[in-house]
Coordinates of C-alpha atoms and ligand atoms in Angstrom, one line a residue:
X1 CA -4.4 -1.3 35.0
X2 CA -2.9 -4.9 34.7
X3 CA -2.3 -6.5 31.3
X4 CA -5.4 -8.2 31.6
X5 CA -7.6 -5.4 32.1
X6 CA -5.9 -3.6 29.2
X7 CA -6.6 -6.4 27.0
X8 CA -10.1 -6.7 28.1
X9 CA -10.5 -3.0 27.4
X10 CA -9.2 -3.3 24.2
X11 CA -11.4 -6.3 23.4
X12 CA -14.7 -4.5 24.3
X13 CA -13.3 -1.4 22.3
X14 CA -12.9 -3.6 19.4
X15 CA -16.4 -5.3 19.7
X16 CA -18.0 -1.8 19.8
X17 CA -16.1 -0.8 16.4
X18 CA -17.1 -4.1 14.9
X19 CA -20.9 -3.3 15.8
X20 CA -20.6 0.4 14.6
X21 CA -19.2 -0.8 11.2
X22 CA -21.1 -3.6 10.1
X23 CA -20.1 -5.4 6.9
X24 CA -16.6 -4.2 6.6
X25 CA -14.4 -7.2 7.1
X26 CA -11.3 -5.9 5.8
X27 CA -11.7 -2.7 8.0
X28 CA -12.4 -4.8 11.0
X29 CA -9.2 -7.1 10.4
X30 CA -7.0 -4.0 10.0
X31 CA -8.2 -2.5 13.3
X32 CA -8.1 -5.8 15.2
X33 CA -4.5 -6.5 14.0
X34 CA -3.2 -3.0 15.4
X35 CA -5.3 -3.2 18.7
X36 CA -3.9 -6.7 19.4
X37 CA -0.5 -5.5 19.6
X38 CA -1.2 -2.2 21.9
X39 CA -1.7 -3.4 25.4
X40 CA 2.0 -2.7 26.4
X41 CA 2.1 0.9 25.1
X42 CA -1.5 1.7 26.5
X43 CA -0.2 0.4 30.1
X44 CA 3.0 2.4 30.0
X45 CA 1.3 5.7 28.6
X46 CA -2.3 5.8 30.6
X47 CA -2.9 9.2 29.1
X48 CA -3.6 7.6 25.6
X49 CA -6.5 5.9 26.9
X50 CA -7.6 8.6 28.9
X51 CA -7.8 11.1 26.2
X52 CA -9.9 8.3 24.1
X53 CA -7.2 8.1 21.4
X54 CA -8.0 4.5 20.1
X55 CA -11.6 5.7 19.8
X56 CA -10.7 8.6 17.9
X57 CA -7.9 6.9 15.9
X58 CA -10.5 4.2 14.5
X59 CA -13.1 6.7 13.4
X60 CA -12.0 8.6 10.0
X61 CA -12.0 12.5 10.3
X62 CA -14.2 12.5 7.0
X63 CA -15.8 10.0 4.6
X64 CA -16.8 11.2 1.1
X65 CA -18.8 9.1 -1.2
X66 CA -19.9 10.5 -4.5
X67 CA -21.6 9.5 -7.8
X68 CA -19.1 9.2 -10.9
X69 CA -21.4 9.1 -14.1
X70 CA -19.4 8.7 -17.5
X71 CA -20.0 7.6 -20.8
X72 CA -18.3 4.6 -22.8
X73 CA -17.1 4.8 -26.3
X74 CA -20.4 3.9 -27.6
X75 CA -22.3 6.4 -25.6
X76 CA -23.7 4.1 -22.8
X77 CA -24.1 5.7 -19.4
X78 CA -22.3 3.9 -16.6
X79 CA -22.5 4.9 -12.8
X80 CA -19.5 4.2 -10.5
X81 CA -19.3 5.0 -6.8
X82 CA -16.4 7.2 -5.9
X83 CA -14.7 7.5 -2.4
X84 CA -12.2 9.5 -0.3
X85 CA -11.6 8.6 3.3
X86 CA -9.8 11.2 5.3
X87 CA -8.6 9.3 8.1
X88 CA -6.3 11.5 10.3
X89 CA -4.5 14.6 9.7
X90 CA -2.7 14.9 13.1
X91 CA 0.9 14.7 11.3
X92 CA 0.2 16.5 8.2
X93 CA -2.4 16.4 5.0
X94 CA -4.1 13.4 4.4
X95 CA -1.8 11.5 2.2
X96 CA -2.6 8.1 0.2
X97 CA -3.5 6.4 -3.0
X98 CA -6.6 5.9 -5.2
X99 CA -7.6 2.2 -6.2
X100 CA -9.9 1.6 -9.3
X101 CA -10.8 -1.9 -8.9
X102 CA -14.5 -3.6 -9.1
X103 CA -14.0 -4.8 -5.4
X104 CA -13.9 -1.2 -4.1
X105 CA -16.2 -0.7 -1.3
X106 CA -16.3 1.7 1.7
X107 CA -14.8 -1.2 4.0
X108 CA -11.9 -1.7 1.8
X109 CA -11.2 1.9 1.4
X110 CA -11.4 2.5 5.2
X111 CA -9.0 -0.5 6.0
X112 CA -6.4 0.9 3.5
X113 CA -6.8 4.6 4.9
X114 CA -6.5 3.0 8.4
X115 CA -3.2 1.3 7.6
X116 CA -1.9 4.5 5.8
X117 CA -2.0 6.4 9.0
X118 CA 0.4 4.2 10.8
X119 CA 2.6 3.7 7.6
X120 CA 2.8 7.3 7.1
X121 CA 3.9 8.0 10.7
X122 CA 6.7 5.4 10.3
X123 CA 8.2 7.5 7.4
X124 CA 8.8 10.4 9.6
X125 CA 7.8 12.8 6.9
X126 CA 4.9 14.8 8.2
X127 CA 1.9 13.3 6.2
X128 CA -1.6 12.1 7.7
X129 CA -3.3 9.1 6.2
X130 CA -6.2 8.9 3.9
X131 CA -7.3 6.8 1.0
X132 CA -9.9 6.8 -2.1
X133 CA -11.1 5.2 -5.0
X134 CA -13.8 3.5 -7.0
X135 CA -15.3 0.3 -8.0
X136 CA -14.8 1.3 -11.6
X137 CA -13.0 -1.7 -13.4
X138 CA -10.5 -0.2 -15.9
X139 CA -9.7 -3.6 -17.6
X140 CA -10.5 -3.7 -21.2
X141 CA -11.4 0.2 -21.4
X142 CA -10.0 2.3 -24.0
X143 CA -7.8 5.2 -23.2
X144 CA -10.6 7.9 -24.1
X145 CA -12.8 5.9 -21.6
X146 CA -10.2 5.8 -19.0
X147 CA -9.8 9.9 -19.3
X148 CA -13.6 10.3 -19.2
X149 CA -13.8 8.4 -16.1
X150 CA -11.0 10.3 -14.4
X151 CA -12.5 13.6 -15.2
X152 CA -15.7 12.8 -13.8
X153 CA -14.0 11.3 -10.8
X154 CA -12.0 14.5 -10.3
X155 CA -15.2 16.8 -10.9
X156 CA -16.4 15.9 -7.5
X157 CA -13.1 15.1 -5.7
X158 CA -11.3 18.4 -6.5
X159 CA -13.3 20.3 -4.0
X160 CA -12.1 18.1 -1.1
X161 CA -8.3 18.0 -2.1
X162 CA -5.3 20.4 -2.2
X163 CA -1.5 20.3 -1.6
X164 CA -2.1 21.6 2.0
X165 CA -5.2 19.5 2.9
X166 CA -5.3 16.0 0.9
X167 CA -2.8 14.7 -1.6
X168 CA -3.9 11.5 -3.4
X169 CA -1.6 9.3 -5.6
X170 CA -1.9 5.9 -7.4
X171 CA -2.8 2.2 -6.1
X172 CA -4.4 -0.6 -7.8
X173 CA -5.6 0.4 -11.4
X174 CA -4.1 3.8 -11.0
X175 CA -0.8 4.6 -12.2
X176 CA 0.8 7.5 -14.3
X177 CA -1.7 7.6 -16.9
X178 CA -4.6 8.3 -14.7
X179 CA -2.8 10.7 -12.5
X180 CA -2.2 12.5 -15.6
X181 CA -6.1 12.7 -16.7
X182 CA -6.9 13.5 -13.0
X183 CA -4.2 16.3 -12.7
X184 CA -5.3 17.9 -15.8
X185 CA -9.1 18.0 -14.6
X186 CA -8.0 19.4 -11.2
X187 CA -6.0 22.2 -13.2
X188 CA -8.8 23.0 -15.4
X189 CA -11.5 23.3 -12.8
X190 CA -9.3 25.1 -10.3
X191 CA -7.2 27.4 -12.7
X192 CA -4.1 26.5 -10.7
X193 CA -0.6 24.9 -11.2
X194 CA -0.7 23.1 -7.9
X195 CA 1.8 20.3 -8.5
X196 CA 1.6 19.2 -4.9
X197 CA -2.0 18.2 -5.0
X198 CA -1.3 14.9 -6.6
X199 CA 1.8 12.5 -6.7
X200 CA 2.9 9.9 -9.0
X201 CA 3.0 12.6 -11.6
X202 CA 4.8 12.1 -14.8
X203 CA 8.3 13.2 -15.4
X204 CA 8.3 16.7 -17.0
X205 CA 5.2 17.9 -15.2
X206 CA 6.1 17.7 -11.7
X207 CA 6.8 14.0 -11.0
X208 CA 9.7 12.6 -9.0
X209 CA 12.4 10.2 -10.4
X210 CA 12.2 6.9 -8.7
X211 CA 8.6 7.3 -7.5
X212 CA 7.3 4.5 -9.7
X213 CA 10.2 2.3 -8.4
X214 CA 9.8 3.4 -4.9
X215 CA 7.2 0.8 -3.4
X216 CA 9.1 -2.1 -5.0
X217 CA 12.6 -0.9 -4.2
X218 CA 11.6 -0.1 -0.8
X219 CA 10.2 -3.3 0.1
X220 CA 13.2 -5.3 -1.1
X221 CA 15.4 -2.9 1.2
X222 CA 13.2 -3.7 4.2
X223 CA 13.6 -7.4 3.4
X224 CA 17.6 -6.9 2.9
X225 CA 17.6 -5.2 6.5
X226 CA 15.8 -8.1 7.9
X227 CA 18.0 -10.7 6.5
X228 CA 20.8 -8.6 7.5
X229 CA 19.7 -9.2 11.0
X230 CA 20.1 -12.8 10.6
X231 CA 23.4 -12.4 9.2
X232 CA 22.3 -13.1 5.6
X233 CA 22.0 -11.1 2.5
X234 CA 19.9 -11.2 -0.8
X235 CA 22.8 -12.8 -2.8
X236 CA 21.4 -15.9 -4.4
X237 CA 18.2 -16.2 -2.9
X238 CA 15.2 -17.6 -4.8
X239 CA 12.1 -15.3 -4.4
X240 CA 8.5 -15.7 -4.8
X241 CA 6.7 -12.5 -6.0
X242 CA 3.1 -12.2 -6.6
X243 CA 1.3 -9.6 -8.6
X244 CA 2.6 -8.2 -12.0
X245 CA 1.7 -4.5 -11.4
X246 CA 3.6 -1.4 -10.2
X247 CA 4.9 -2.9 -7.1
X248 CA 5.6 -6.7 -8.2
X249 CA 7.8 -5.2 -11.2
X250 CA 10.1 -3.0 -9.2
X251 CA 10.3 -5.4 -6.4
X252 CA 11.7 -7.7 -9.1
X253 CA 13.9 -5.1 -10.4
X254 CA 15.7 -4.5 -7.2
X255 CA 15.9 -8.2 -6.3
X256 CA 17.7 -8.7 -9.5
X257 CA 20.0 -5.6 -8.9
X258 CA 20.8 -7.2 -5.6
X259 CA 21.8 -10.5 -6.6
X260 CA 18.4 -12.5 -5.9
X261 CA 16.6 -14.5 -8.2
X262 CA 12.7 -13.9 -8.5
X263 CA 11.1 -17.0 -10.3
X264 CA 7.4 -16.1 -10.2
X265 CA 4.9 -13.3 -11.2
X266 CA 0.9 -13.6 -11.0
X267 CA -2.3 -11.9 -12.1
X268 CA -6.0 -13.0 -11.2
X269 CA -5.8 -15.4 -13.9
X270 CA -3.2 -17.4 -12.4
X271 CA 0.8 -17.7 -12.1
X272 CA 4.0 -17.9 -14.1
X273 CA 6.9 -19.7 -12.8
X274 CA 10.1 -19.4 -14.8
X275 CA 13.0 -21.7 -13.9
X276 CA 15.5 -19.3 -15.5
X277 CA 14.4 -16.3 -13.3
X278 CA 11.7 -13.6 -14.6
X279 CA 12.9 -11.9 -18.0
X280 CA 12.0 -8.5 -16.7
X281 CA 12.2 -6.5 -20.0
X282 CA 9.7 -9.1 -21.4
X283 CA 7.4 -8.8 -18.4
X284 CA 7.5 -4.8 -18.5
X285 CA 6.7 -4.9 -22.3
X286 CA 3.8 -7.2 -21.8
X287 CA 2.5 -5.4 -18.6
X288 CA 3.3 -1.8 -18.8
X289 CA 3.5 -1.4 -22.8
X290 CA 0.8 -3.7 -24.0
X291 CA -1.2 -3.8 -20.6
X292 CA -1.4 -7.5 -21.3
X293 CA -1.8 -10.7 -18.9
X294 CA 0.9 -12.9 -17.5
X295 CA -0.2 -15.8 -19.5
X296 CA 1.4 -14.0 -22.5
X297 CA 4.6 -13.9 -20.8
X298 CA 4.8 -17.9 -20.6
X299 CA 3.7 -18.0 -24.3
X300 CA 6.5 -15.7 -25.4
X301 CA 9.3 -16.9 -22.9
X302 CA 10.0 -20.3 -24.2
X303 CA 10.7 -23.6 -22.4
X304 CA 11.6 -22.2 -19.1
X305 CA 8.3 -20.7 -18.1
X306 CA 5.0 -22.0 -17.6
X307 CA 1.4 -20.6 -16.7
X308 CA -0.5 -22.3 -13.9
X309 CA -4.1 -21.1 -14.3
X310 CA -5.9 -20.5 -11.0
X311 CA -2.9 -21.6 -9.2
X312 CA -1.6 -20.5 -5.6
X313 CA 1.9 -18.7 -6.6
X314 CA 3.1 -19.9 -3.0
X315 CA 3.4 -23.3 -4.0
X316 CA 6.6 -22.5 -5.7
X317 CA 9.5 -23.3 -3.4
X318 CA 11.7 -20.4 -2.4
X319 CA 13.9 -18.6 0.2
X320 CA 11.9 -15.4 0.6
X321 CA 8.4 -14.4 -0.4
X322 CA 7.1 -10.8 -1.1
X323 CA 3.5 -10.7 -1.8
X324 CA 2.8 -7.8 -4.1
X325 CA -0.9 -7.9 -5.4
X326 CA -3.7 -7.5 -3.1
X327 CA -5.1 -8.1 0.4
X328 CA -5.6 -11.4 2.0
X329 CA -3.7 -13.4 -1.2
X330 CA -1.6 -15.4 1.2
X331 CA -3.7 -17.7 3.8
X332 CA -2.6 -20.0 6.4
X333 CA -2.6 -22.9 3.8
X334 CA -0.4 -21.0 1.8
X335 CA 1.9 -20.0 4.7
X336 CA 2.3 -23.7 5.6
X337 CA 3.4 -24.6 2.2
X338 CA 6.0 -21.8 2.2
X339 CA 7.3 -23.0 5.8
X340 CA 7.6 -26.4 4.6
X341 CA 9.3 -25.5 1.5
X342 CA 12.0 -23.6 3.9
X343 CA 10.9 -19.9 3.4
X344 CA 12.8 -17.7 5.7
X345 CA 11.7 -14.2 5.2
X346 CA 8.4 -12.8 4.1
X347 CA 7.9 -9.0 3.3
X348 CA 4.7 -7.4 2.2
X349 CA 4.8 -5.4 -0.8
X350 CA 0.9 -5.1 -1.0
X351 CA -1.2 -3.8 1.8
X352 CA -2.5 -6.7 4.2
X353 CA -1.7 -9.5 1.8
X354 CA -1.1 -11.9 4.6
X355 CA -4.2 -13.3 6.7
X356 CA -3.7 -13.2 10.3
X357 CA -3.6 -16.8 10.6
X358 CA -0.7 -17.0 8.2
X359 CA 1.0 -14.1 10.2
X360 CA 0.8 -16.2 13.3
X361 CA 2.3 -19.3 11.6
X362 CA 5.2 -17.5 10.1
X363 CA 6.1 -15.9 13.5
X364 CA 5.8 -19.1 15.4
X365 CA 8.0 -20.8 12.9
X366 CA 10.8 -18.1 13.1
X367 CA 10.2 -16.6 9.7
X368 CA 11.1 -13.0 9.7
X369 CA 7.9 -11.1 8.8
X370 CA 7.9 -7.7 7.4
X371 CA 4.2 -6.0 7.8
X372 CA 3.3 -3.9 4.9
X373 CA 2.8 -0.7 6.9
X374 CA 6.5 -0.9 7.2
X375 CA 7.7 -2.8 4.3
X376 CA 5.7 -1.0 1.6
X377 CA 6.3 2.6 3.1
X378 CA 8.8 3.4 0.3
X379 CA 6.0 4.4 -2.1
X380 CA 4.5 7.0 0.0
X381 CA 7.8 8.1 1.4
X382 CA 8.9 9.0 -2.2
X383 CA 5.5 10.8 -2.6
X384 CA 6.4 12.8 0.3
X385 CA 9.7 13.7 -1.5
X386 CA 7.8 14.6 -4.5
X387 CA 5.6 17.0 -2.6
X388 CA 8.7 18.4 -1.0
X389 CA 10.3 18.9 -4.6
X390 CA 7.0 20.6 -5.8
X391 CA 7.0 23.1 -3.1
X392 CA 10.4 24.1 -3.7
X393 CA 10.2 24.0 -7.5
X394 CA 13.1 21.8 -7.9
X395 CA 13.7 18.2 -9.0
X396 CA 16.1 16.1 -7.6
X397 CA 18.4 13.4 -9.4
X398 CA 17.5 10.0 -9.4
X399 CA 20.5 9.1 -7.3
X400 CA 19.5 11.7 -4.4
X401 CA 16.1 10.2 -4.3
X402 CA 17.4 6.7 -4.1
X403 CA 19.7 7.7 -1.2
X404 CA 17.0 9.2 0.6
X405 CA 15.0 6.0 -0.1
X406 CA 17.5 4.0 1.2
X407 CA 18.0 5.8 4.4
X408 CA 14.2 5.9 5.2
X409 CA 13.6 2.3 4.8
X410 CA 16.6 1.7 6.9
X411 CA 15.3 4.1 9.3
X412 CA 11.8 2.4 9.4
X413 CA 13.5 -1.1 9.8
X414 CA 15.4 0.1 12.9
X415 CA 12.5 2.1 14.4
X416 CA 10.3 -1.1 14.1
X417 CA 13.4 -3.3 15.5
X418 CA 14.1 -1.2 18.5
X419 CA 10.3 -0.6 19.4
X420 CA 9.7 -4.2 19.3
X421 CA 12.7 -4.9 21.8
X422 CA 11.6 -1.9 23.8
X423 CA 8.1 -3.6 24.3
X424 CA 9.2 -7.0 25.1
X425 CA 8.6 -8.6 21.7
X426 CA 12.0 -8.9 20.0
X427 CA 12.0 -9.7 16.3
X428 CA 8.3 -9.1 15.9
X429 CA 8.1 -6.2 13.2
X430 CA 4.1 -6.4 13.3
X431 CA 4.2 -5.2 17.1
X432 CA 7.2 -2.9 16.4
X433 CA 5.4 -1.2 13.4
X434 CA 2.0 -0.8 15.0
X435 CA 3.3 0.6 18.4
X436 CA 6.0 3.1 16.6
X437 CA 3.4 4.4 14.2
X438 CA 0.7 4.6 16.9
X439 CA 3.1 6.6 19.2
X440 CA 3.9 9.2 16.8
X441 CA 0.1 9.6 15.7
X442 CA -0.9 9.4 19.3
X443 CA 1.5 12.2 20.6
X444 CA 0.5 14.7 18.0
X445 CA -3.1 14.0 18.8
X446 CA -2.7 14.5 22.3
X447 CA -0.7 17.8 21.9
X448 CA -3.6 19.0 19.6
X449 CA -6.4 18.5 22.1
X450 CA -9.8 16.7 21.8
X451 CA -10.8 17.5 18.0
Ligands
NDP501 P1 -1.3 -2.3 -10.2 O1 -2.7 -2.1 -10.3 O2 0.0 -2.0 -10.8 O3 -1.1 -4.1 -10.0 C1 -2.1 -4.8 -9.2 C2 -1.7 -6.2 -9.3 O4 -2.4 -7.1 -8.6 C3 -2.1 -7.0 -10.7 O5 -1.1 -8.0 -11.0 C4 -3.6 -7.4 -10.3 O6 -3.9 -8.3 -11.5 C5 -3.4 -8.0 -9.1 N1 -4.6 -8.0 -8.5 C6 -5.2 -7.0 -8.0 N2 -6.4 -7.2 -7.4 C7 -6.4 -8.5 -7.4 C8 -7.4 -9.4 -7.0 N3 -8.6 -8.8 -6.2 N4 -7.2 -10.7 -7.0 C9 -5.9 -11.4 -7.8 N5 -4.9 -10.4 -8.3 C10 -5.3 -8.9 -8.1 O7 -1.3 -2.3 -8.3 P2 0.1 -2.0 -7.5 O8 1.2 -2.6 -7.9 O9 0.5 -0.5 -7.2 O10 -0.6 -2.4 -6.1 C11 -0.3 -3.8 -5.6 C12 -0.4 -3.8 -4.0 O11 0.5 -3.1 -3.4 C13 -1.8 -3.3 -3.4 O12 -2.1 -4.0 -2.5 C14 -1.4 -1.7 -3.1 O13 -2.3 -1.4 -2.3 C15 -0.1 -2.0 -2.7 N6 0.7 -0.7 -2.6 C16 1.0 0.0 -3.7 C17 1.7 1.0 -3.7 C18 2.0 2.0 -5.0 O14 2.9 3.0 -4.8 N7 1.5 1.8 -5.9 C19 2.2 1.8 -2.4 C20 2.0 0.5 -1.4 C21 1.3 -0.6 -1.4 P3 -5.1 -8.2 -12.3 O15 -4.5 -7.3 -13.3 O16 -5.4 -9.5 -13.0 O17 -6.1 -7.5 -11.4
2IT502 O1 -0.7 2.1 -0.3 C1 0.0 3.3 -0.3 O2 1.1 3.5 0.6 C2 0.0 3.6 -1.8 N1 -0.7 3.2 -2.6 C3 0.8 5.1 -2.2 C4 0.2 6.4 -1.6 C5 1.0 7.6 -2.0 O3 0.3 8.6 -1.7 O4 1.8 7.7 -2.6

């Protein structure tokens, strides 16, 4: 087939997938972004198309939707919807986080699960892809309410997961506290100490050192590798970071450690800009200990910081940008602003935070762009190391885990870089990540037959 024929075939496949999965715009966006880059590899390897690989890759192996009833502290009954999409297990057990946020629906879980398949393949660690969550809103809920919700959620989920089957972890709204309640309920129902069934566990009951830090640290390592390609490093770079949760906080911690200066953070209420650089101890106290808002940071920090309600954090001038909150938080207009202000590299801590239009603008302007499925893979990679530690009943030192994380992120960067070059798109990390992830999953699926 010629390039044009392949592109036509992909376009009609995409139209079919869109029609078959109505009202799932985020899933369509994620699929489109991958299919758009696959033409060269499908031409080079016609056996992929013959084996119906794209059709199979875009259809989850299993989709589970369930009722999650729970009682609040006043005894009122609430009903939420729970999801677990087991997308692809060609490379290993389904692996991916759980998101608790009111915006969660099947389309969002499917976009996240689809991305996870390629991301997990890029780690090289033998993990398939899945994602789950609920439209439950944890904001303002007491510990007891969170616990009852998690227990109810796990009362259904437990029958679908297991250390060799499907291994959930955290994502937005799910951290160590929630993983603790989920793990406790799993243990109670199954009467098994099965540490490898969940990752992101606490220290002392099966968790891995550096897992809380891993996504943010890994993203900064990916950013550093992109800068190195351009003959630069992080020293002295001003960074704009969005979000103020797990990924954002440890992104800032690593940026500071490597000599860069993060000057912003945000939440859904607005953003903070701090001329002296973010005071991480204060931010951690407010977000991790008090579970407060970034507006409180500005109130307590003094004259160097101000809170901009409902503002776009991307209007703050910076050398590098690390979106670390949520999908589609950085659009074409934001990209234009960043480019005008001289941004030279963007690396995605969040999943699909940059709209397709913004990605296009960055790439045309020569801004290095690291897509989430490569740049934020450090989190799931250390989850896989947590599973390894659980299987062998050992725990590694922080230094050992960090060393592994460093190696894995360098490998992912090299793989994406070399793959892009091999397929005639030098410097295009989106193409490199998609093709490299695809080849690994596709080869395993080919070998395992039509299932
Ligand atoms: P957290 O729940 O710890 O933090 C989420 C942050 O994003 C908060 O600041 C939150 O603000 C903000 N946010 C969430 N939803 C929205 C929204 N709809 N609009 C505006 N702001 C929003 O989550 P994480 O830090 O774990 O996750 C952040 C991103 O990183 C997500 O895209 C996640 O999928 C991705 N990711 C996470 C990994 C992990 O290991 N945790 C691994 C790889 C990727 P507010 O409190 O106001 O909602
Ligand atoms: O998006 C992600 O990679 C995560 N939320 C982490 C998944 C995991 O299994 O650690």
